[in-house]
Amino acid sequence: MTHNVDIVSEYSSVLGEGPHWDDIKQRLLFVDITRSAIHRWDYATGKLQEAIVLEEPTIGAVVPREKGGFIAAAANKFLSVDEGTGKAETICQPTDNVKSRFNDGKCDPRGRFWAGTMGLEDIPAHPIPKQGEMYVLDTDLSVSTKMTNLDISNGLAWTKDATKMFYIDSLTYQVTSYNYDISDGSIANKQKVVDFILAEDGTPDGQCIDCDGNLWVAMFSTGIIIKIDTTRGEKVERIKISDTALKTTSCCFGGPNFDELFVTSALNGDYELNKGQKVGDSGRLFRVRGLGVNGSPAVAFKG
């Protein structure tokens, strides 16, 4: 399959993450974790709107709220964010663990917001071990804990029939699956889908799913996206995003036909931020076209 990769924004995130295609407004939402910023990239103009910067030290994920504004997982809190004013209000603080922060998150098919935490880190991908947990903010704004003892809580995806959930805890170097009950959001029967090899593949980060049930996993440190056939548990395609943006962090399908893959990335090291020695395309927002597959509409928070 012939495809092409292009840069859709010259903005460089320190740690870009959590792309979410807002099909109602035809725009891409994503966050810059380190700058605690919510970004909105407009498809029609190809431009970024002014960032919404939160007062919390970090932001892990953001999703649209069906009744307006956003829901964010920032630092160790769930927030409601007014898009017009940028004002954020705390919904709840599910953890007081000062050794962790929210990392990645996404809404499930019922519109609940799943968001996981990870241990704090001095060096990227080297967190304080086993500090992470997976929380779910339900539509009634109650919170439950789904997983514990995680290292780096990352990619989430659900099958079209809403019977299975895929998940990545990055330092296990695996994608796992769970049986998923849409009625109450319960998960069970954890199974390994595929293993990754650090030296060859990189570290698995964020992921998304296409309409055929294949996963597309962003690999941190290699600048590639790996397509996974979930029925066979095999790596079937590799997409090189950039030779210089090696820290690809996550991806999602978007565009008017959901056939464009948007990919976030991070700077290649703290020295780029502190000394201004930026390397190539690191931190940019990318788009891959011509993959011959489609995704499905992302789900907004329904609470």
Coordinates of N, CA, C and O in Angstrom, one line a residue, residues 51-229:
A51 N -3.6 27.9 22.3 CA -3.7 26.8 23.2 C -4.4 27.2 24.5 O -4.4 28.3 24.9
I52 N -5.1 26.2 25.1 CA -5.7 26.4 26.4 C -4.7 25.8 27.4 O -4.4 24.6 27.4
V53 N -4.1 26.6 28.2 CA -3.0 26.1 29.2 C -3.6 26.1 30.6 O -4.2 27.0 31.1
L54 N -3.5 24.9 31.2 CA -4.1 24.7 32.5 C -3.1 25.1 33.6 O -1.9 25.1 33.4
E55 N -3.7 25.3 34.8 CA -2.8 25.6 35.9 C -2.1 24.4 36.5 O -1.1 24.5 37.2
E56 N -2.7 23.2 36.2 CA -2.0 22.0 36.7 C -0.7 21.8 36.1 O -0.5 22.3 34.9
P57 N 0.3 21.1 36.7 CA 1.6 21.0 36.1 C 1.7 20.2 34.9 O 2.6 20.4 34.1
T58 N 0.8 19.2 34.7 CA 0.8 18.4 33.5 C -0.6 18.1 33.1 O -1.5 18.2 33.9
I59 N -0.8 17.7 31.8 CA -2.1 17.2 31.4 C -1.8 15.9 30.6 O -0.9 15.8 29.8
G60 N -2.6 14.8 30.9 CA -2.3 13.5 30.3 C -3.2 13.3 29.1 O -2.8 12.7 28.1
A61 N -4.5 13.8 29.2 CA -5.4 13.5 28.1 C -6.6 14.5 28.2 O -6.9 15.0 29.2
V62 N -7.2 14.6 27.0 CA -8.4 15.5 26.9 C -9.4 14.9 25.9 O -9.0 14.3 24.9
V63 N -10.7 15.0 26.2 CA -11.8 14.6 25.3 C -12.9 15.6 25.3 O -13.0 16.3 26.3
P64 N -13.6 15.7 24.2 CA -14.8 16.6 24.2 C -15.8 16.1 25.2 O -16.0 14.9 25.4
R65 N -16.6 17.0 25.7 CA -17.7 16.7 26.6 C -19.0 16.9 25.7 O -19.1 18.0 25.1
E66 N -19.9 15.9 25.7 CA -21.0 16.0 24.8 C -21.9 17.3 25.0 O -22.4 17.8 24.1
K67 N -21.9 17.7 26.2 CA -22.7 18.9 26.5 C -21.9 20.2 26.4 O -22.4 21.3 26.7
G68 N -20.7 20.1 25.9 CA -19.8 21.3 25.7 C -18.6 21.3 26.5 O -18.6 20.8 27.7
G69 N -17.5 21.9 26.0 CA -16.3 22.0 26.7 C -15.5 20.6 26.7 O -15.8 19.8 25.8
F70 N -14.6 20.4 27.6 CA -13.7 19.3 27.6 C -13.7 18.6 29.0 O -14.0 19.3 30.0
I71 N -13.3 17.4 29.0 CA -13.0 16.7 30.2 C -11.5 16.4 30.1 O -11.0 15.9 29.0
A72 N -10.7 16.7 31.1 CA -9.3 16.5 31.1 C -8.8 15.6 32.3 O -9.4 15.7 33.4
A73 N -7.8 14.9 32.0 CA -7.1 14.2 33.1 C -5.7 14.9 33.3 O -4.9 14.8 32.4
A74 N -5.6 15.7 34.3 CA -4.4 16.5 34.5 C -3.8 16.4 35.8 O -4.5 16.3 36.8
A75 N -2.5 16.2 35.9 CA -1.8 15.9 37.2 C -2.4 14.7 37.8 O -2.3 13.6 37.2
N76 N -3.1 14.8 38.9 CA -3.8 13.7 39.5 C -5.3 13.9 39.7 O -6.0 13.4 40.5
K77 N -5.9 14.8 38.8 CA -7.3 15.2 38.9 C -8.0 15.0 37.6 O -7.4 15.0 36.5
F78 N -9.3 14.8 37.7 CA -10.2 14.9 36.5 C -10.8 16.3 36.6 O -11.3 16.8 37.6
L79 N -10.7 17.0 35.4 CA -11.2 18.4 35.3 C -12.3 18.6 34.3 O -12.3 17.9 33.3
S80 N -13.1 19.5 34.5 CA -14.0 20.0 33.5 C -13.5 21.4 33.0 O -13.2 22.2 33.8
V81 N -13.3 21.5 31.7 CA -12.7 22.7 31.1 C -13.7 23.4 30.2 O -14.3 22.8 29.3
D82 N -13.9 24.7 30.5 CA -14.7 25.5 29.6 C -13.9 26.0 28.4 O -12.9 26.7 28.6
E83 N -14.3 25.6 27.2 CA -13.5 25.9 26.1 C -13.4 27.4 25.8 O -12.4 27.9 25.4
G84 N -14.5 28.1 26.1 CA -14.5 29.6 25.8 C -13.6 30.4 26.7 O -12.8 31.3 26.2
T85 N -13.6 30.1 27.9 CA -12.8 30.8 28.9 C -11.5 30.2 29.3 O -10.6 30.8 29.8
G86 N -11.4 28.9 29.0 CA -10.2 28.1 29.4 C -10.2 27.8 30.9 O -9.2 27.2 31.4
K87 N -11.2 28.1 31.6 CA -11.3 27.9 33.1 C -11.5 26.4 33.3 O -12.4 25.8 32.7
A88 N -10.8 25.9 34.3 CA -10.9 24.4 34.6 C -11.4 24.3 36.0 O -11.0 25.0 37.0
E89 N -12.4 23.4 36.2 CA -12.9 23.1 37.6 C -12.7 21.6 37.9 O -12.8 20.7 37.0
T90 N -12.3 21.3 39.1 CA -12.0 20.0 39.5 C -13.3 19.2 39.7 O -14.2 19.6 40.4
I91 N -13.4 18.0 39.0 CA -14.5 17.1 39.2 C -14.2 16.2 40.4 O -15.0 16.1 41.3
C92 N -13.0 15.7 40.4 CA -12.5 14.9 41.6 C -11.1 14.6 41.5 O -10.5 14.8 40.4
Q93 N -10.5 14.2 42.5 CA -9.1 13.8 42.6 C -9.0 12.3 43.0 O -9.1 12.0 44.2
P94 N -8.9 11.4 42.0 CA -9.0 10.0 42.4 C -7.8 9.4 43.1 O -7.9 8.3 43.7
T95 N -6.7 10.1 43.1 CA -5.5 9.7 43.8 C -4.8 10.8 44.4 O -4.7 11.9 43.9
D96 N -4.2 10.6 45.6 CA -3.3 11.6 46.2 C -1.8 11.1 46.2 O -1.0 11.6 46.9
N97 N -1.5 10.2 45.3 CA -0.2 9.7 45.1 C 0.7 10.7 44.4 O 0.6 11.0 43.2
V98 N 1.6 11.3 45.2 CA 2.4 12.4 44.7 C 3.5 11.8 43.8 O 4.3 12.6 43.1
K99 N 3.7 10.5 43.7 CA 4.7 9.9 42.8 C 4.1 9.5 41.5 O 4.8 8.9 40.7
S100 N 2.9 10.0 41.2 CA 2.3 9.6 39.9 C 1.6 10.8 39.2 O 1.3 11.8 39.9
R101 N 1.3 10.7 37.9 CA 0.5 11.7 37.2 C -0.3 10.9 36.2 O 0.0 9.9 35.7
F102 N -1.4 11.6 35.7 CA -2.2 11.0 34.6 C -1.4 11.1 33.3 O -0.6 12.0 33.1
N103 N -1.5 10.0 32.5 CA -0.8 9.9 31.2 C -1.8 9.9 30.1 O -2.0 10.9 29.4
D104 N -2.3 8.8 29.7 CA -3.2 8.6 28.6 C -4.6 8.4 28.9 O -4.9 7.8 30.0
G105 N -5.6 8.7 28.1 CA -7.0 8.4 28.3 C -7.8 8.5 27.1 O -7.4 9.1 26.1
K106 N -9.0 7.9 27.2 CA -9.9 7.8 26.0 C -11.3 7.4 26.5 O -11.4 6.7 27.6
C107 N -12.3 7.8 25.8 CA -13.7 7.4 26.2 C -14.0 6.0 25.6 O -13.7 5.7 24.4
D108 N -14.7 5.2 26.4 CA -15.1 3.9 25.9 C -16.4 4.0 25.1 O -17.0 5.2 24.9
P109 N -16.9 3.0 24.5 CA -18.1 3.1 23.6 C -19.4 3.7 24.3 O -20.3 4.1 23.6
R110 N -19.4 3.6 25.6 CA -20.6 4.1 26.4 C -20.4 5.6 26.8 O -21.2 6.2 27.4
G111 N -19.2 6.1 26.5 CA -18.9 7.5 26.9 C -18.4 7.7 28.2 O -18.4 8.8 28.8
R112 N -17.8 6.7 28.8 CA -17.1 6.8 30.1 C -15.6 7.2 29.8 O -15.1 6.7 28.8
F113 N -15.0 8.0 30.6 CA -13.6 8.4 30.4 C -12.6 7.5 31.2 O -12.6 7.6 32.4
W114 N -11.9 6.7 30.4 CA -10.8 5.9 31.0 C -9.5 6.7 31.0 O -9.1 7.2 29.9
A115 N -8.8 6.8 32.1 CA -7.5 7.5 32.1 C -6.6 6.8 33.1 O -7.0 6.5 34.2
G116 N -5.4 6.6 32.7 CA -4.4 5.9 33.5 C -3.3 6.8 33.9 O -3.0 7.8 33.3
T117 N -2.7 6.4 35.0 CA -1.5 7.2 35.6 C -0.2 6.4 35.4 O -0.2 5.2 35.0
M118 N 0.9 7.1 35.7 CA 2.2 6.5 35.6 C 3.1 7.1 36.7 O 2.7 8.2 37.2
G119 N 4.1 6.5 37.1 CA 5.1 7.1 38.0 C 5.8 8.3 37.4 O 6.0 8.3 36.2
L120 N 6.2 9.2 38.2 CA 6.9 10.3 37.8 C 8.3 9.9 37.3 O 8.8 8.8 37.7
E121 N 8.9 10.6 36.4 CA 10.1 10.2 35.7 C 11.1 11.4 35.6 O 10.7 12.5 35.3
D122 N 12.4 11.1 35.8 CA 13.4 12.1 35.6 C 14.0 11.9 34.2 O 14.4 12.9 33.5
I123 N 13.9 10.7 33.7 CA 14.3 10.3 32.3 C 13.1 9.7 31.6 O 12.4 8.9 32.2
P124 N 12.8 10.2 30.4 CA 11.6 9.7 29.7 C 11.6 8.2 29.6 O 12.7 7.5 29.3
A125 N 10.5 7.5 29.8 CA 10.3 6.1 29.8 C 11.0 5.4 30.9 O 11.1 4.1 30.9
H126 N 11.4 6.1 32.0 CA 12.0 5.5 33.2 C 11.3 6.0 34.4 O 11.8 6.8 35.2
P127 N 10.0 5.6 34.6 CA 9.2 6.2 35.7 C 9.5 5.4 37.0 O 10.2 4.4 37.0
I128 N 9.1 6.0 38.1 CA 9.1 5.3 39.4 C 8.2 4.1 39.2 O 7.1 4.2 38.7
P129 N 8.7 2.9 39.4 CA 7.9 1.7 39.0 C 6.6 1.5 39.8 O 6.5 1.9 41.0
K130 N 5.6 0.9 39.1 CA 4.4 0.3 39.7 C 3.6 1.4 40.5 O 2.9 1.0 41.4
Q131 N 3.6 2.6 40.0 CA 2.9 3.7 40.7 C 1.6 4.0 39.9 O 0.7 4.7 40.4
G132 N 1.4 3.4 38.8 CA 0.2 3.7 37.9 C -1.0 2.9 38.3 O -1.0 1.8 38.7
E133 N -2.2 3.6 38.0 CA -3.5 2.9 38.1 C -4.4 3.4 36.9 O -4.1 4.4 36.3
M134 N -5.4 2.6 36.7 CA -6.4 2.9 35.6 C -7.7 3.3 36.3 O -8.2 2.5 37.1
Y135 N -8.1 4.5 36.0 CA -9.4 5.0 36.6 C -10.4 5.2 35.5 O -10.1 5.4 34.3
V136 N -11.7 5.1 35.9 CA -12.8 5.4 34.9 C -13.7 6.4 35.6 O -14.2 6.2 36.7
L137 N -13.9 7.5 34.9 CA -14.8 8.6 35.3 C -16.1 8.2 34.6 O -16.2 8.3 33.3
D138 N -17.1 7.8 35.3 CA -18.4 7.4 34.7 C -19.2 8.6 34.4 O -18.9 9.7 34.8
T139 N -20.3 8.4 33.7 CA -21.1 9.5 33.2 C -21.9 10.2 34.3 O -22.4 11.3 34.2
D140 N -22.0 9.5 35.5 CA -22.6 10.1 36.7 C -21.5 10.8 37.5 O -21.8 11.3 38.6
L141 N -20.3 10.9 37.0 CA -19.1 11.5 37.6 C -18.5 10.8 38.8 O -17.7 11.3 39.6
S142 N -19.0 9.5 39.0 CA -18.3 8.6 40.0 C -17.1 8.1 39.4 O -16.9 8.0 38.1
V143 N -16.2 7.6 40.2 CA -14.9 7.1 39.7 C -14.6 5.7 40.3 O -14.9 5.5 41.5
S144 N -14.1 4.8 39.4 CA -13.7 3.5 39.9 C -12.3 3.2 39.4 O -11.8 3.8 38.5
T145 N -11.7 2.3 40.1 CA -10.3 1.9 39.7 C -10.4 0.5 39.1 O -10.9 -0.4 39.6
K146 N -9.8 0.4 37.9 CA -9.9 -0.8 37.1 C -8.6 -1.6 37.1 O -8.6 -2.8 36.9
M147 N -7.4 -1.0 37.2 CA -6.1 -1.6 37.3 C -5.2 -0.9 38.3 O -5.3 0.3 38.5
T148 N -4.2 -1.7 38.8 CA -3.2 -1.1 39.7 C -1.9 -1.7 39.3 O -1.7 -2.6 38.5
N149 N -0.8 -1.1 40.0 CA 0.6 -1.6 39.8 C 1.0 -1.5 38.4 O 1.7 -2.4 37.8
L150 N 0.7 -0.4 37.7 CA 1.1 -0.2 36.3 C 2.4 0.7 36.3 O 2.6 1.4 37.2
D151 N 3.1 0.5 35.2 CA 4.3 1.4 35.0 C 4.0 2.6 34.2 O 4.1 3.7 34.7
I152 N 3.6 2.5 33.0 CA 3.2 3.6 32.1 C 1.9 3.2 31.4 O 1.9 2.6 30.4
S153 N 0.8 3.7 32.0 CA -0.5 3.4 31.4 C -0.6 4.2 30.1 O -0.5 5.4 30.0
N154 N -0.9 3.4 29.0 CA -1.0 4.0 27.7 C -2.2 3.6 26.9 O -3.3 3.5 27.4
G155 N -1.9 3.2 25.6 CA -2.9 3.1 24.6 C -4.2 2.2 25.0 O -4.1 1.2 25.5
L156 N -5.3 2.8 24.6 CA -6.6 2.1 24.8 C -7.3 2.1 23.4 O -7.2 2.9 22.6
A157 N -8.1 1.0 23.2 CA -8.9 0.8 22.0 C -10.0 -0.2 22.3 O -9.8 -1.2 23.1
W158 N -11.1 -0.1 21.7 CA -12.2 -1.0 21.8 C -12.7 -1.5 20.4 O -12.6 -0.7 19.4
T159 N -13.1 -2.8 20.3 CA -13.6 -3.3 19.1 C -14.9 -2.7 18.7 O -15.6 -2.1 19.6
K160 N -15.3 -2.8 17.4 CA -16.5 -2.2 16.9 C -17.7 -2.7 17.6 O -18.7 -2.0 17.8
D161 N -17.7 -4.0 17.9 CA -18.8 -4.7 18.6 C -18.8 -4.5 20.1 O -19.7 -5.0 20.8
A162 N -17.8 -3.7 20.6 CA -17.7 -3.3 22.0 C -17.7 -4.5 23.0 O -18.2 -4.5 24.1
T163 N -17.0 -5.6 22.5 CA -16.9 -6.8 23.4 C -15.4 -7.0 23.9 O -15.2 -7.8 24.8
K164 N -14.5 -6.2 23.3 CA -13.1 -6.4 23.7 C -12.4 -5.0 23.8 O -12.7 -4.1 23.0
M165 N -11.5 -4.9 24.8 CA -10.7 -3.7 25.0 C -9.3 -4.1 24.9 O -8.8 -5.1 25.4
F166 N -8.5 -3.3 24.2 CA -7.1 -3.4 24.0 C -6.4 -2.4 24.9 O -6.8 -1.2 25.0
Y167 N -5.2 -2.8 25.5 CA -4.5 -1.9 26.4 C -3.0 -2.1 26.3 O -2.5 -3.2 26.1
I168 N -2.3 -1.0 26.6 CA -0.8 -1.0 26.7 C -0.3 -0.5 28.0 O -0.6 0.7 28.3
D169 N 0.4 -1.3 28.7 CA 1.3 -0.8 29.8 C 2.7 -0.8 29.2 O 3.2 -1.9 29.1
S170 N 3.2 0.3 28.9 CA 4.4 0.4 28.0 C 5.5 -0.5 28.3 O 6.1 -1.1 27.4
L171 N 5.9 -0.5 29.6 CA 7.1 -1.3 30.0 C 6.9 -2.8 30.0 O 7.9 -3.5 30.3
T172 N 5.7 -3.3 29.7 CA 5.5 -4.7 29.6 C 5.9 -5.1 28.1 O 6.0 -6.3 27.8
Y173 N 6.0 -4.1 27.2 CA 6.3 -4.3 25.8 C 5.3 -5.3 25.2 O 5.7 -6.2 24.4
Q174 N 4.0 -5.1 25.5 CA 3.0 -5.9 25.0 C 1.7 -5.1 24.7 O 1.5 -4.0 25.3
V175 N 0.8 -5.6 23.8 CA -0.6 -5.2 23.8 C -1.3 -6.3 24.5 O -1.1 -7.5 24.2
T176 N -2.2 -6.0 25.4 CA -3.1 -7.0 26.0 C -4.5 -6.7 25.6 O -4.9 -5.6 25.2
S177 N -5.4 -7.7 25.8 CA -6.8 -7.6 25.5 C -7.6 -8.0 26.8 O -7.1 -8.9 27.6
Y178 N -8.8 -7.5 26.9 CA -9.7 -7.9 28.0 C -11.1 -8.1 27.4 O -11.5 -7.3 26.4
N179 N -11.8 -9.0 27.9 CA -13.3 -9.0 27.6 C -13.9 -7.8 28.2 O -13.6 -7.5 29.4
Y180 N -14.7 -7.1 27.5 CA -15.3 -5.8 27.9 C -16.8 -5.9 27.9 O -17.4 -6.4 27.0
D181 N -17.4 -5.5 29.0 CA -18.9 -5.5 29.2 C -19.3 -4.0 29.1 O -19.1 -3.2 30.0
I182 N -20.0 -3.7 28.0 CA -20.4 -2.3 27.8 C -21.4 -1.8 28.8 O -21.5 -0.6 29.1
S183 N -22.2 -2.7 29.4 CA -23.2 -2.3 30.3 C -22.7 -1.7 31.6 O -23.2 -0.7 32.1
D184 N -21.6 -2.2 32.1 CA -21.0 -1.6 33.3 C -19.6 -1.3 33.2 O -19.0 -0.8 34.2
G185 N -19.0 -1.5 32.1 CA -17.6 -1.1 31.9 C -16.6 -2.1 32.6 O -15.4 -1.7 32.7
S186 N -17.0 -3.2 32.9 CA -16.1 -4.2 33.6 C -15.3 -4.9 32.6 O -15.6 -5.0 31.4
I187 N -14.1 -5.3 33.0 CA -13.1 -6.0 32.1 C -12.7 -7.3 32.8 O -12.6 -7.4 34.0
A188 N -12.4 -8.3 32.0 CA -12.0 -9.6 32.5 C -11.2 -10.3 31.5 O -11.1 -10.0 30.3
N189 N -10.5 -11.4 31.9 CA -9.8 -12.4 31.1 C -8.7 -11.7 30.3 O -8.7 -11.6 29.0
K190 N -7.7 -11.2 31.0 CA -6.6 -10.5 30.3 C -5.8 -11.5 29.5 O -5.5 -12.6 29.9
Q191 N -5.5 -11.1 28.2 CA -4.8 -12.0 27.3 C -3.7 -11.2 26.6 O -3.9 -10.0 26.3
K192 N -2.6 -11.8 26.3 CA -1.5 -11.2 25.5 C -1.9 -11.2 24.0 O -2.3 -12.3 23.5
V193 N -1.8 -10.1 23.3 CA -2.1 -10.0 21.9 C -0.8 -10.1 21.1 O -0.7 -10.9 20.2
V194 N 0.2 -9.3 21.5 CA 1.5 -9.3 20.8 C 2.6 -8.8 21.7 O 2.3 -8.0 22.6
D195 N 3.8 -9.3 21.5 CA 5.0 -8.8 22.1 C 5.8 -7.9 21.2 O 5.8 -8.0 20.0
F196 N 6.5 -6.9 21.8 CA 7.4 -6.0 21.1 C 8.8 -6.2 21.6 O 9.0 -6.6 22.7
I197 N 9.8 -6.0 20.7 CA 11.2 -6.1 21.0 C 11.7 -4.7 21.1 O 11.7 -4.0 20.0
L198 N 12.2 -4.3 22.2 CA 12.7 -2.9 22.4 C 13.7 -2.5 21.3 O 13.5 -1.4 20.7
A199 N 14.7 -3.3 21.1 CA 15.8 -2.9 20.2 C 15.3 -2.8 18.8 O 15.8 -2.0 18.0
E200 N 14.3 -3.6 18.4 CA 13.8 -3.6 17.0 C 12.6 -2.7 16.8 O 12.5 -2.0 15.8
D201 N 11.7 -2.7 17.8 CA 10.4 -2.0 17.6 C 10.3 -0.7 18.3 O 9.7 0.2 17.8
G202 N 10.9 -0.6 19.5 CA 10.8 0.5 20.3 C 9.8 0.2 21.5 O 9.5 -1.0 21.7
T203 N 9.4 1.2 22.2 CA 8.5 1.1 23.3 C 7.1 1.4 22.9 O 6.8 2.5 22.4
P204 N 6.1 0.5 23.1 CA 4.7 0.8 22.6 C 4.1 1.9 23.5 O 4.3 1.9 24.7
D205 N 3.5 2.8 22.8 CA 2.9 4.0 23.5 C 1.4 4.0 23.2 O 0.7 3.1 23.6
G206 N 0.9 5.1 22.6 CA -0.5 5.1 22.3 C -0.9 4.3 21.1 O -0.1 3.9 20.3
Q207 N -2.2 4.0 21.0 CA -2.7 3.2 19.8 C -4.1 3.6 19.5 O -4.8 4.2 20.2
C208 N -4.5 3.1 18.3 CA -5.9 3.2 17.9 C -6.3 2.0 17.1 O -5.4 1.1 16.8
I209 N -7.6 1.9 16.7 CA -8.1 0.7 16.0 C -8.8 1.1 14.7 O -9.4 2.2 14.7
D210 N -8.6 0.3 13.7 CA -9.4 0.6 12.4 C -10.6 -0.2 12.3 O -10.9 -1.1 13.2
C211 N -11.4 0.0 11.3 CA -12.7 -0.7 11.2 C -12.6 -2.2 10.9 O -13.5 -2.9 11.0
D212 N -11.4 -2.6 10.5 CA -11.1 -4.1 10.3 C -10.7 -4.8 11.6 O -10.4 -6.0 11.6
G213 N -10.5 -4.0 12.7 CA -10.1 -4.6 14.0 C -8.6 -4.6 14.2 O -8.1 -5.2 15.1
N214 N -7.8 -4.0 13.3 CA -6.4 -4.0 13.4 C -6.0 -2.8 14.3 O -6.6 -1.7 14.2
L215 N -4.9 -3.0 15.1 CA -4.4 -1.9 15.9 C -3.3 -1.2 15.2 O -2.5 -1.8 14.4
W216 N -3.1 0.1 15.4 CA -2.0 0.9 15.0 C -1.3 1.5 16.2 O -1.9 2.3 16.9
V217 N -0.1 1.1 16.4 CA 0.6 1.4 17.7 C 1.8 2.3 17.4 O 2.6 2.0 16.6
A218 N 1.8 3.4 18.1 CA 2.9 4.4 18.0 C 4.1 3.9 18.9 O 3.9 3.6 20.1
M219 N 5.2 3.8 18.3 CA 6.4 3.2 19.0 C 7.4 4.3 19.4 O 7.9 5.0 18.5
F220 N 7.5 4.5 20.7 CA 8.4 5.5 21.2 C 9.8 5.1 21.1 O 10.2 4.0 21.4
S221 N 10.6 6.0 20.5 CA 12.1 5.9 20.3 C 12.5 5.4 18.9 O 13.7 5.4 18.6
T222 N 11.6 4.9 18.1 CA 11.9 4.5 16.8 C 11.2 5.3 15.7 O 11.6 5.1 14.5
G223 N 10.3 6.1 16.0 CA 9.6 6.9 15.0 C 8.8 6.1 14.0 O 8.6 6.5 12.8
I224 N 8.2 5.0 14.5 CA 7.4 4.2 13.6 C 6.0 3.9 14.2 O 5.8 4.0 15.4
I225 N 5.1 3.6 13.3 CA 3.8 3.0 13.7 C 3.7 1.6 13.2 O 4.1 1.3 12.1
I226 N 3.3 0.7 14.1 CA 3.2 -0.7 13.7 C 1.8 -1.1 13.7 O 1.0 -0.9 14.7
K227 N 1.4 -1.7 12.6 CA 0.0 -2.3 12.5 C 0.0 -3.7 13.0 O 0.8 -4.5 12.6
I228 N -1.0 -4.0 13.8 CA -1.1 -5.3 14.4 C -2.4 -6.0 14.0 O -3.5 -5.4 14.1
D229 N -2.3 -7.2 13.4 CA -3.4 -8.0 13.1 C -3.8 -8.7 14.5 O -3.1 -9.6 14.9

